[in-house]
Amino acid sequence: MSIYLTEVRKAFGPKEVLKGFSMSIEDGETAAIVGPSGIGKSVLLKHVVGLLRPDAGSVVVDGVSVPELDRKGLHRLRRRIGYVFQFAALFDSMSIAENVGMGLRRIPGWDRRRIEDRVEDCLSLVELAGMGDRYPAELSGGQRKRAGLARAIAPEPKFLLYDEPTTGLDPVTTSAIDRLILRMRDELGVTGLVVTHDMTSAFRVADRITLLHDGRARFSGTPAEVKAASDPVLKGFVEGDPDLYYRDGWRREGMHAGGQDHGA
Amino acid sequence: MTNWLLGAFAFVGNRTVSGLQGMGRAWGLFLGATASIRNVDVWLPHLLPQMARVGVASVPIALFIATFTGIVMSLQASYTLTGAIPVYFVGTLVGKTMILELGPVLTALTLAGRVGANISAELGTMRVTEQVDALETLAYDPLAYLVVPRVFAAVFMFPIVVLLAIGIGIASGWFTALQLLDMSSPEFVKGLRLFFEPWDVWFAVIKSVSFGAVVTGVGCYFGLQTERGAEGVGRSATRTVVVASMLILCLDAFWATVLL
Ligand SMILES: Nc1ncnc2c1ncn2[C@@H]1O[C@H](COP(=O)(O)OP(=O)(O)OP(=O)(O)O)[C@@H](O)[C@H]1O
Ligand SMILES: [Mg+2]
């Protein structure tokens, strides 16, 4: 129940996003990947569930090589993985409760009653109790995000991949979500991978923090090690100091300046 | 001069390559969707709602078009058939053309806009908002969940809508003949039955089934291919209507050569 990424490369056309990224997450550990907008964090996360295939390198989850899986094998693996999308990706033709129940309906032997109970439980966990009848369009951005989180945790996956679970949430809700992430690890033994650019969150939830920089893992260590590190790029990012972060001028050569979202 | 020539060659070459790639992807979608028919538990619950959306909701527009087609056919037939040709040939012309050609093809072209563009925009929006990816991560096969129920619904419902359209078209042509052309009902019916073959109806049904598969298949293909936000969704919808309409007309000619 571990995740190993080795020398993962991925390019979109001429644009190299990942240039040999390696990291490993051991069983029951929660790791954070941090880095500025547009650096390739979401792209990286999608490799772990097989939504994207690496051009080179290996992605091994729970002992199986993800890029080599066929459709059936992927589905079997994905039943053990919960994925929290950056922009929630809720099904907008369904109510929130139906959204959260989607993964549960695939589990053999679960009847309506059991699914409904579990959906209610998960909605309370993300502080959306009683909102199950609403539709995604009727929720705020933060509520949608939490509904996406509820949908991912509902089937009690062994792995949870969180793509910026707290971005755009207020500090109080952020702490609540961080606490939920820790609870998943401590009570259910979930192996977690949190993508974020919120360092406060990263320090709170992660056993290990990896900085994604220029397509590679620039630094990887415990929160204490991150705080103590002297690497200017890491320091620049943690302290939010662009002069330090961009000091070696890598961005001027390769990637274009300024991150870009793929449309919310 | 040579530059211009090279440019032209490159353009044609690129277009050919991307056209072939598109055909390859379409073939891939076809194979994938065929394979995912196995996942009955995934698509079956969506079949009825899709049949309502694809079929029932399309009835009004199809009947509207058929009504006016019947009227025009009747008037133009009587205008064309003068001199020695007996007036009951109006019934023959209206019946034959509605059943063989206008019922299936006009309905299908209309539904290429109504159903095809709708499917393409819906799936395109799901693609760009990562809802298709979300289905995958929840271990649903998007082809079984999205494509199969839509194509099956159309394959069942297009013939029904077309048969209704044919019926209404003939009825409105008949009514026009009585009211505006001084024909009697026995005369019109005589013409209607003159060259009628039951096979004609099967011909219309076979055509409609293929049109239904084409309209929804093309809609799903372009929908799932969508990239780059709202603009991409619009582009996919347009492409769907254009390509589906062209394929309908090609298939129409194909069936006429093969089956008649
Ligand atoms: N499907 C795609 N096709 C082409 N380019 C892509 C695609 N997906 C991502 N990219 C590019 O890869 C780069 C990394 O994107 P990614 O979404 O992983 O960034 P991110 O680190 O998650 O940023 P953010 O923090 O803003 O979410 C971006 O420059 C993006 O334009
Ligand atoms: Mg991202």
Coordinates of C-alpha atoms and ligand atoms in Angstrom, one line a residue:
Chain A
M1 CA 0.0 0.0 0.0
S2 CA 2.6 2.4 -1.1
I3 CA 3.2 4.7 -4.0
Y4 CA 6.4 4.8 -5.9
L5 CA 7.1 7.3 -8.7
T6 CA 10.4 6.8 -10.5
E7 CA 11.9 9.1 -13.1
V8 CA 8.5 10.1 -14.4
R9 CA 8.5 12.1 -17.6
K10 CA 5.6 13.8 -19.2
A11 CA 5.4 16.3 -22.0
F12 CA 2.4 17.9 -23.7
G13 CA 3.7 18.6 -27.3
P14 CA 6.9 20.4 -27.0
K15 CA 6.3 21.4 -23.4
E16 CA 8.0 19.2 -20.8
V17 CA 6.1 19.3 -17.6
L18 CA 7.7 16.4 -15.7
K19 CA 11.4 15.8 -16.4
G20 CA 12.2 12.8 -14.3
F21 CA 10.2 13.1 -11.1
S22 CA 10.8 10.6 -8.3
M23 CA 9.2 10.2 -4.9
S24 CA 7.9 7.4 -2.7
I25 CA 5.1 7.3 -0.2
E26 CA 5.1 4.4 2.2
D27 CA 2.2 2.6 3.6
G28 CA 0.0 4.7 5.9
E29 CA 2.0 7.9 5.3
T30 CA 0.6 11.2 4.1
A31 CA 2.9 13.1 1.8
A32 CA 2.5 16.6 0.4
I33 CA 3.6 17.9 -3.0
V34 CA 4.1 21.6 -3.0
G35 CA 5.0 24.0 -5.8
P36 CA 3.7 27.1 -7.5
S37 CA 0.8 27.2 -9.9
G38 CA 1.3 25.6 -13.3
I39 CA 4.3 23.6 -12.3
G40 CA 2.7 20.2 -12.9
K41 CA 1.2 19.1 -9.6
S42 CA -2.2 18.1 -11.0
V43 CA -0.5 16.4 -13.9
L44 CA 1.6 14.4 -11.5
L45 CA -1.4 13.3 -9.4
K46 CA -3.2 12.1 -12.5
H47 CA -0.4 9.7 -13.2
V48 CA -1.1 7.9 -9.9
V49 CA -4.6 6.9 -10.9
G50 CA -3.8 6.3 -14.6
L51 CA -5.7 9.3 -16.0
L52 CA -2.4 10.2 -17.6
R53 CA 0.3 7.9 -18.8
P54 CA 4.0 8.8 -18.4
D55 CA 6.1 9.2 -21.5
A56 CA 8.9 7.4 -19.5
G57 CA 9.5 6.2 -16.0
S58 CA 7.4 4.1 -13.7
V59 CA 4.4 4.6 -11.5
V60 CA 3.8 1.8 -9.0
V61 CA 0.8 1.8 -6.7
D62 CA 0.1 -1.0 -4.3
G63 CA 2.7 -3.1 -6.0
V64 CA 1.3 -2.8 -9.5
S65 CA 2.6 -0.8 -12.4
V66 CA -0.2 1.6 -13.3
P67 CA 0.7 2.5 -16.9
E68 CA 0.7 -1.2 -17.8
L69 CA -2.8 -1.9 -16.4
D70 CA -5.6 -2.6 -18.8
R71 CA -9.1 -1.1 -18.3
K72 CA -10.1 -3.9 -15.9
G73 CA -7.0 -3.6 -13.9
L74 CA -7.3 0.1 -13.7
H75 CA -10.9 -0.1 -12.4
R76 CA -9.8 -2.7 -9.8
L77 CA -7.1 -0.3 -8.6
R78 CA -9.3 2.8 -8.7
R79 CA -11.7 1.2 -6.3
R80 CA -9.0 1.5 -3.7
I81 CA -8.1 5.1 -4.6
G82 CA -10.1 8.2 -3.8
Y83 CA -9.4 11.2 -5.9
V84 CA -10.3 14.8 -4.9
F85 CA -10.4 17.0 -8.0
Q86 CA -9.0 20.5 -7.8
F87 CA -12.2 21.9 -9.2
A88 CA -14.4 19.3 -7.5
A89 CA -15.6 17.8 -10.8
L90 CA -19.0 17.1 -9.4
F91 CA -21.6 15.6 -11.8
D92 CA -23.8 18.6 -12.3
S93 CA -26.8 16.5 -13.4
M94 CA -26.9 14.9 -10.0
S95 CA -27.7 16.0 -6.5
I96 CA -24.9 16.2 -3.9
A97 CA -26.1 13.0 -2.3
E98 CA -26.1 11.1 -5.6
N99 CA -22.6 12.4 -6.3
V100 CA -21.3 11.2 -3.0
G101 CA -23.1 7.8 -3.5
M102 CA -21.6 7.2 -7.0
G103 CA -18.6 5.2 -5.8
L104 CA -20.8 3.3 -3.2
R105 CA -23.1 2.1 -5.9
R106 CA -20.2 0.1 -7.4
I107 CA -19.6 -1.9 -4.3
P108 CA -21.3 -5.3 -4.4
G109 CA -23.8 -5.9 -1.6
W110 CA -24.5 -2.4 -0.6
D111 CA -28.2 -1.6 -0.5
R112 CA -29.9 1.7 -0.7
R113 CA -30.2 2.1 3.0
R114 CA -26.6 1.5 3.7
I115 CA -25.5 3.9 0.9
E116 CA -27.8 6.6 2.2
D117 CA -26.4 6.3 5.7
R118 CA -22.8 6.4 4.5
V119 CA -23.6 9.4 2.3
E120 CA -25.1 11.2 5.3
D121 CA -22.0 10.4 7.4
C122 CA -19.6 11.6 4.8
L123 CA -21.5 14.8 4.3
S124 CA -21.4 15.5 8.0
L125 CA -17.6 14.8 8.0
V126 CA -17.2 17.7 5.5
E127 CA -19.8 19.8 7.3
L128 CA -22.4 19.6 4.6
A129 CA -25.0 17.7 6.6
G130 CA -28.5 18.2 5.2
M131 CA -27.2 19.6 1.9
G132 CA -27.6 16.3 0.0
D133 CA -30.6 17.4 -1.9
R134 CA -29.0 20.4 -3.5
Y135 CA -27.3 20.4 -6.9
P136 CA -23.7 21.4 -7.5
A137 CA -24.7 24.6 -9.2
E138 CA -26.5 25.7 -6.0
L139 CA -23.3 25.4 -3.8
S140 CA -20.5 27.8 -3.2
G141 CA -17.0 27.0 -4.5
G142 CA -15.8 25.8 -1.1
Q143 CA -18.9 23.7 -0.5
R144 CA -18.5 22.1 -3.9
K145 CA -14.9 21.3 -3.0
R146 CA -16.0 19.7 0.2
A147 CA -18.6 17.7 -1.6
G148 CA -15.9 16.4 -3.9
L149 CA -13.9 15.4 -0.8
A150 CA -16.9 13.6 0.6
R151 CA -17.3 11.7 -2.7
A152 CA -13.7 10.6 -2.6
I153 CA -13.7 9.3 1.0
A154 CA -17.1 7.6 0.8
P155 CA -16.0 4.2 -0.4
E156 CA -13.3 4.1 2.3
P157 CA -10.4 3.9 -0.1
K158 CA -6.9 2.8 0.9
F159 CA -5.3 5.7 -0.9
L160 CA -6.5 9.3 -1.1
L161 CA -5.2 11.8 -3.6
Y162 CA -6.1 15.3 -2.7
D163 CA -5.6 18.0 -5.4
E164 CA -5.6 21.3 -3.5
P165 CA -8.3 20.3 -1.0
T166 CA -8.1 23.5 0.9
T167 CA -7.4 26.2 -1.7
G168 CA -10.0 28.9 -1.6
L169 CA -11.4 27.8 1.8
D170 CA -11.5 30.1 4.9
P171 CA -8.9 29.4 7.6
V172 CA -11.4 27.6 9.9
T173 CA -12.7 25.3 7.2
T174 CA -9.1 24.7 6.1
S175 CA -8.2 23.5 9.6
A176 CA -11.3 21.3 9.6
I177 CA -10.3 19.7 6.3
D178 CA -6.7 19.3 7.4
R179 CA -8.0 17.5 10.5
L180 CA -10.1 15.3 8.3
I181 CA -7.0 14.4 6.3
L182 CA -5.2 13.5 9.4
R183 CA -8.1 11.4 10.6
M184 CA -8.1 9.5 7.4
R185 CA -4.5 8.6 8.0
D186 CA -4.7 7.9 11.7
E187 CA -8.1 6.1 12.0
L188 CA -8.3 4.3 8.6
G189 CA -4.6 4.0 7.8
V190 CA -5.0 5.7 4.5
T191 CA -2.0 6.4 2.4
G192 CA -2.3 10.0 1.3
L193 CA -0.9 12.4 -1.2
V194 CA -1.8 16.0 -0.8
V195 CA -1.1 18.5 -3.6
T196 CA -1.1 22.0 -2.3
H197 CA 0.6 25.4 -2.4
D198 CA -0.6 26.3 1.0
M199 CA 2.5 25.7 3.2
T200 CA 0.5 26.0 6.5
S201 CA -1.6 23.1 5.4
A202 CA 1.4 21.1 4.2
F203 CA 3.1 21.5 7.5
R204 CA 0.0 20.4 9.3
V205 CA -1.0 17.3 7.4
A206 CA 2.2 15.9 5.8
D207 CA 4.7 13.4 7.2
R208 CA 6.9 14.4 4.3
I209 CA 6.9 17.3 1.9
T210 CA 8.3 17.3 -1.6
L211 CA 8.9 20.5 -3.6
L212 CA 8.1 20.0 -7.3
H213 CA 10.4 22.3 -9.2
D214 CA 11.3 22.3 -12.9
G215 CA 9.8 18.9 -13.5
R216 CA 11.7 17.2 -10.7
A217 CA 11.6 16.7 -6.9
R218 CA 13.8 19.5 -5.8
F219 CA 13.6 18.7 -2.1
S220 CA 12.0 16.0 0.0
G221 CA 11.9 15.9 3.7
T222 CA 9.9 16.1 6.9
P223 CA 8.3 19.4 7.9
A224 CA 11.1 20.0 10.3
E225 CA 13.7 19.4 7.6
V226 CA 11.8 21.7 5.2
K227 CA 11.8 24.5 7.8
A228 CA 15.5 24.0 8.5
A229 CA 16.6 23.7 4.8
S230 CA 18.9 26.2 3.3
D231 CA 18.1 25.6 -0.4
P232 CA 17.2 29.0 -1.8
V233 CA 14.5 27.7 -4.1
L234 CA 12.8 25.9 -1.2
K235 CA 13.2 28.8 1.1
G236 CA 11.9 31.2 -1.5
F237 CA 8.8 29.1 -2.0
V238 CA 8.1 28.4 1.7
E239 CA 8.6 32.1 2.6
G240 CA 6.8 33.3 -0.5
D241 CA 9.8 35.3 -1.7
P242 CA 9.9 35.4 -5.5
D243 CA 13.4 37.0 -5.7
L244 CA 14.8 34.0 -3.9
Y245 CA 12.6 31.4 -5.7
Y246 CA 13.3 32.7 -9.2
R247 CA 17.0 33.5 -8.4
D248 CA 18.5 30.9 -10.8
G249 CA 16.3 32.1 -13.6
W250 CA 15.1 28.6 -14.8
R251 CA 11.6 29.9 -15.7
R252 CA 12.9 32.2 -18.3
E253 CA 14.3 29.3 -20.3
G254 CA 11.7 26.6 -20.1
M255 CA 8.2 27.2 -18.9
H256 CA 6.2 30.4 -19.6
A257 CA 5.9 32.8 -16.6
G258 CA 2.7 32.8 -14.6
G259 CA 0.7 29.7 -13.9
Q260 CA -2.4 28.9 -15.7
D261 CA -5.5 27.0 -14.7
H262 CA -7.4 24.8 -17.1
G263 CA -10.7 26.7 -16.6
A264 CA -12.6 26.2 -13.4
Chain B
M1 CA 6.6 29.7 -56.1
T2 CA 8.1 26.4 -54.8
N3 CA 7.4 27.7 -51.3
W4 CA 3.8 28.1 -52.1
L5 CA 3.7 24.6 -53.6
L6 CA 5.5 23.1 -50.6
G7 CA 3.0 24.9 -48.4
A8 CA 0.1 23.5 -50.3
F9 CA 1.5 19.9 -50.1
A10 CA 2.2 20.3 -46.4
F11 CA -1.4 21.5 -45.9
V12 CA -2.9 18.6 -47.8
G13 CA -0.5 16.2 -46.1
N14 CA -1.3 17.5 -42.6
R15 CA -5.0 17.4 -43.3
T16 CA -4.8 13.9 -44.6
V17 CA -2.8 12.7 -41.6
S18 CA -5.1 14.4 -39.0
G19 CA -8.1 13.0 -40.9
L20 CA -6.7 9.5 -40.8
Q21 CA -5.9 10.0 -37.1
G22 CA -9.4 11.1 -36.4
M23 CA -10.7 8.0 -38.2
G24 CA -8.4 5.9 -36.1
R25 CA -9.7 7.5 -32.9
A26 CA -13.3 7.0 -34.1
W27 CA -12.6 3.4 -34.7
G28 CA -11.1 3.1 -31.3
L29 CA -14.2 4.7 -29.7
F30 CA -16.3 2.2 -31.7
L31 CA -14.3 -0.8 -30.5
G32 CA -14.2 0.5 -26.9
A33 CA -17.9 1.2 -26.8
T34 CA -18.7 -2.2 -28.3
A35 CA -16.6 -3.9 -25.7
S36 CA -18.3 -1.9 -22.9
I37 CA -21.7 -3.2 -23.8
R38 CA -20.8 -6.0 -21.5
N39 CA -21.2 -3.7 -18.5
V40 CA -25.0 -3.9 -18.6
D41 CA -25.4 -2.8 -15.0
V42 CA -23.7 0.5 -15.8
W43 CA -25.7 1.5 -18.9
L44 CA -29.1 -0.1 -18.4
P45 CA -30.4 2.3 -15.8
H46 CA -29.7 5.2 -18.2
L47 CA -31.4 3.7 -21.2
L48 CA -35.0 4.8 -20.4
P49 CA -34.1 8.4 -19.5
Q50 CA -32.0 8.7 -22.6
M51 CA -34.8 7.2 -24.8
A52 CA -37.1 9.9 -23.4
R53 CA -34.5 12.6 -24.1
V54 CA -33.5 11.4 -27.5
G55 CA -36.8 10.1 -28.8
V56 CA -39.9 11.4 -27.0
A57 CA -38.6 15.0 -26.7
S58 CA -37.8 15.0 -30.5
V59 CA -41.3 14.1 -31.6
P60 CA -42.8 17.6 -31.7
I61 CA -40.1 19.0 -34.0
A62 CA -40.1 15.9 -36.2
L63 CA -43.9 16.1 -36.6
F64 CA -43.8 19.8 -37.3
I65 CA -41.4 19.2 -40.2
A66 CA -43.3 16.2 -41.5
T67 CA -46.5 18.1 -41.5
F68 CA -45.2 20.9 -43.7
T69 CA -43.2 18.5 -45.9
G70 CA -46.5 16.6 -46.6
I71 CA -48.3 19.7 -47.5
V72 CA -45.6 20.9 -49.9
M73 CA -45.2 17.5 -51.4
S74 CA -48.8 17.3 -52.2
L75 CA -49.0 20.7 -53.8
Q76 CA -45.9 20.3 -55.8
A77 CA -46.8 16.8 -57.0
S78 CA -50.1 18.1 -58.3
Y79 CA -48.3 21.0 -60.0
T80 CA -45.8 18.6 -61.6
L81 CA -48.2 15.9 -62.7
T82 CA -50.3 17.5 -65.4
G83 CA -51.6 16.4 -68.8
A84 CA -52.1 12.7 -69.2
I85 CA -50.9 11.6 -65.7
P86 CA -53.9 10.7 -63.5
V87 CA -54.3 12.9 -60.5
Y88 CA -54.2 10.0 -58.0
F89 CA -50.4 9.9 -58.7
V90 CA -50.2 12.7 -56.1
G91 CA -50.9 10.0 -53.5
T92 CA -48.2 7.8 -54.9
L93 CA -45.6 10.5 -55.0
V94 CA -46.4 11.7 -51.5
G95 CA -46.3 8.2 -50.0
K96 CA -43.2 7.0 -51.8
T97 CA -41.1 10.0 -51.1
M98 CA -42.2 10.4 -47.5
I99 CA -41.4 6.7 -46.7
L100 CA -38.3 6.3 -48.8
E101 CA -36.5 9.6 -48.4
L102 CA -38.0 12.6 -46.7
G103 CA -39.3 10.9 -43.6
P104 CA -36.0 9.3 -42.6
V105 CA -33.6 11.9 -44.0
L106 CA -35.3 15.1 -43.0
T107 CA -36.0 13.8 -39.5
A108 CA -32.4 12.6 -39.1
L109 CA -30.9 15.9 -40.3
T110 CA -33.1 17.7 -37.8
L111 CA -32.1 15.4 -35.0
A112 CA -28.4 15.8 -35.9
G113 CA -28.9 19.3 -34.8
R114 CA -31.2 18.7 -31.9
V115 CA -29.8 15.4 -30.5
G116 CA -26.3 15.3 -31.8
A117 CA -25.3 18.9 -30.8
N118 CA -27.0 18.4 -27.4
I119 CA -25.0 15.2 -26.7
S120 CA -21.8 16.7 -27.9
A121 CA -22.2 19.8 -25.8
E122 CA -23.1 17.8 -22.7
L123 CA -20.3 15.3 -23.0
G124 CA -17.9 18.2 -24.0
T125 CA -18.8 20.1 -20.8
M126 CA -18.3 17.0 -18.8
R127 CA -14.9 16.5 -20.4
V128 CA -13.5 20.0 -19.8
T129 CA -14.8 20.1 -16.2
E130 CA -13.1 16.8 -15.5
Q131 CA -16.4 15.0 -14.9
V132 CA -15.4 12.3 -17.3
D133 CA -12.1 11.9 -15.4
A134 CA -14.2 11.7 -12.2
L135 CA -16.2 8.9 -13.6
E136 CA -13.0 7.0 -14.3
T137 CA -11.6 7.5 -10.9
L138 CA -14.9 6.2 -9.4
A139 CA -14.3 3.0 -11.6
Y140 CA -17.1 3.7 -14.0
D141 CA -16.3 3.1 -17.6
P142 CA -17.3 6.4 -19.3
L143 CA -18.1 4.5 -22.6
A144 CA -20.5 2.2 -20.8
Y145 CA -21.9 5.1 -18.7
L146 CA -22.2 7.8 -21.3
V147 CA -21.9 6.4 -24.8
V148 CA -23.7 3.1 -24.8
P149 CA -27.1 4.3 -23.4
R150 CA -27.2 7.2 -25.8
V151 CA -26.5 5.2 -28.9
F152 CA -28.9 2.4 -27.9
A153 CA -31.6 4.9 -27.1
A154 CA -31.2 6.5 -30.5
V155 CA -31.1 3.1 -32.3
F156 CA -34.5 2.3 -30.7
M157 CA -36.1 5.7 -30.9
F158 CA -35.1 7.1 -34.3
P159 CA -37.2 4.5 -36.2
I160 CA -40.2 5.3 -34.0
V161 CA -39.9 9.0 -34.5
V162 CA -39.3 8.5 -38.2
L163 CA -42.4 6.2 -38.6
L164 CA -44.5 8.8 -36.8
A165 CA -43.1 11.5 -39.1
I166 CA -43.9 9.4 -42.2
G167 CA -47.5 8.9 -40.9
I168 CA -48.0 12.6 -40.2
G169 CA -46.4 13.6 -43.5
I170 CA -48.7 11.3 -45.5
A171 CA -51.7 12.4 -43.5
S172 CA -51.0 16.1 -44.0
G173 CA -50.4 15.5 -47.7
W174 CA -53.7 13.6 -47.9
F175 CA -55.5 16.4 -46.1
T176 CA -54.0 19.0 -48.4
A177 CA -55.1 16.9 -51.5
L178 CA -58.7 16.9 -50.2
Q179 CA -58.8 20.6 -49.2
L180 CA -56.8 22.3 -51.9
L181 CA -56.6 19.9 -54.8
D182 CA -60.2 18.8 -55.2
M183 CA -59.1 15.2 -54.8
S184 CA -61.3 12.6 -53.1
S185 CA -60.0 10.2 -50.4
P186 CA -60.5 7.1 -52.5
E187 CA -58.4 8.7 -55.2
F188 CA -55.6 9.6 -52.9
V189 CA -55.6 6.2 -51.3
K190 CA -55.6 4.5 -54.6
G191 CA -52.4 6.4 -55.5
L192 CA -50.9 5.7 -52.1
R193 CA -51.4 1.9 -52.6
L194 CA -50.4 1.8 -56.2
F195 CA -46.7 1.1 -55.9
F196 CA -46.6 0.5 -52.2
E197 CA -44.3 -2.3 -51.0
P198 CA -44.1 -3.3 -47.3
W199 CA -40.4 -3.5 -47.9
D200 CA -40.4 0.3 -48.2
V201 CA -41.2 0.6 -44.5
W202 CA -38.4 -1.7 -43.5
F203 CA -36.1 0.3 -45.7
A204 CA -37.1 3.4 -43.7
V205 CA -36.5 1.6 -40.5
I206 CA -33.1 0.3 -41.4
K207 CA -32.1 3.8 -42.5
S208 CA -33.3 5.3 -39.3
V209 CA -31.5 2.9 -37.1
S210 CA -28.2 3.7 -38.9
F211 CA -28.9 7.4 -38.7
G212 CA -29.6 7.2 -35.0
A213 CA -26.3 5.4 -34.4
V214 CA -24.4 8.0 -36.6
V215 CA -26.0 11.0 -34.9
T216 CA -25.3 9.9 -31.3
G217 CA -22.0 8.2 -32.2
V218 CA -20.7 11.4 -33.8
G219 CA -22.0 13.5 -30.9
C220 CA -20.3 11.3 -28.3
Y221 CA -17.0 11.2 -30.3
F222 CA -16.7 15.0 -30.6
G223 CA -18.0 15.5 -27.1
L224 CA -15.4 13.3 -25.6
Q225 CA -12.7 14.8 -27.8
T226 CA -13.4 18.3 -26.5
E227 CA -10.5 20.4 -25.3
R228 CA -10.1 24.0 -24.1
G229 CA -13.2 25.1 -22.3
A230 CA -16.3 26.8 -23.5
E231 CA -14.9 27.5 -27.0
G232 CA -14.1 23.9 -27.4
V233 CA -17.6 22.8 -26.4
G234 CA -19.0 25.1 -29.1
R235 CA -16.6 23.8 -31.7
S236 CA -17.5 20.2 -30.9
A237 CA -21.2 20.9 -31.2
T238 CA -20.7 22.5 -34.6
R239 CA -18.5 19.7 -35.9
T240 CA -21.0 17.2 -34.7
V241 CA -23.8 18.7 -36.8
V242 CA -21.7 19.1 -39.9
V243 CA -20.1 15.7 -39.8
A244 CA -23.3 13.9 -38.7
S245 CA -25.3 15.6 -41.5
M246 CA -22.7 14.6 -44.1
L247 CA -22.6 11.0 -42.9
I248 CA -26.4 10.8 -43.0
L249 CA -26.4 11.8 -46.7
C250 CA -23.6 9.4 -47.5
L251 CA -25.4 6.6 -45.7
D252 CA -28.6 7.5 -47.5
A253 CA -26.9 7.0 -50.8
F254 CA -25.2 3.9 -49.6
W255 CA -28.5 2.2 -48.5
A256 CA -30.2 3.2 -51.8
T257 CA -27.4 1.4 -53.7
V258 CA -27.3 -1.6 -51.5
L259 CA -30.9 -2.2 -50.5
L260 CA -33.1 -1.1 -53.5
Ligands
LIG1 N1 -4.0 18.1 -21.0 C1 -3.1 19.0 -21.1 N2 -2.6 19.4 -22.3 C2 -1.6 20.3 -22.5 N3 -1.0 20.9 -21.4 C3 -1.4 20.6 -20.2 C4 -2.4 19.6 -20.0 N4 -2.6 19.5 -18.6 C5 -1.7 20.3 -18.1 N5 -1.0 21.0 -19.0 C6 0.1 21.9 -18.7 O1 0.9 21.4 -17.8 C7 1.3 22.4 -16.8 C8 1.1 21.9 -15.4 O2 -0.3 21.9 -15.2 P1 -0.9 21.5 -13.8 O3 -2.4 21.6 -13.9 O4 -0.3 20.2 -13.4 O5 -0.4 22.6 -12.8 P2 -0.6 22.7 -11.3 O6 0.8 22.6 -10.7 O7 -1.6 21.7 -10.8 O8 -1.1 24.2 -11.1 P3 -2.2 24.8 -10.1 O9 -1.6 24.9 -8.7 O10 -2.5 26.1 -10.7 O11 -3.3 23.8 -10.1 C9 0.6 23.6 -17.2 O12 1.5 24.5 -17.8 C10 -0.5 23.2 -18.1 O13 -0.7 24.2 -19.1
MG2 MG -3.5 21.9 -10.2

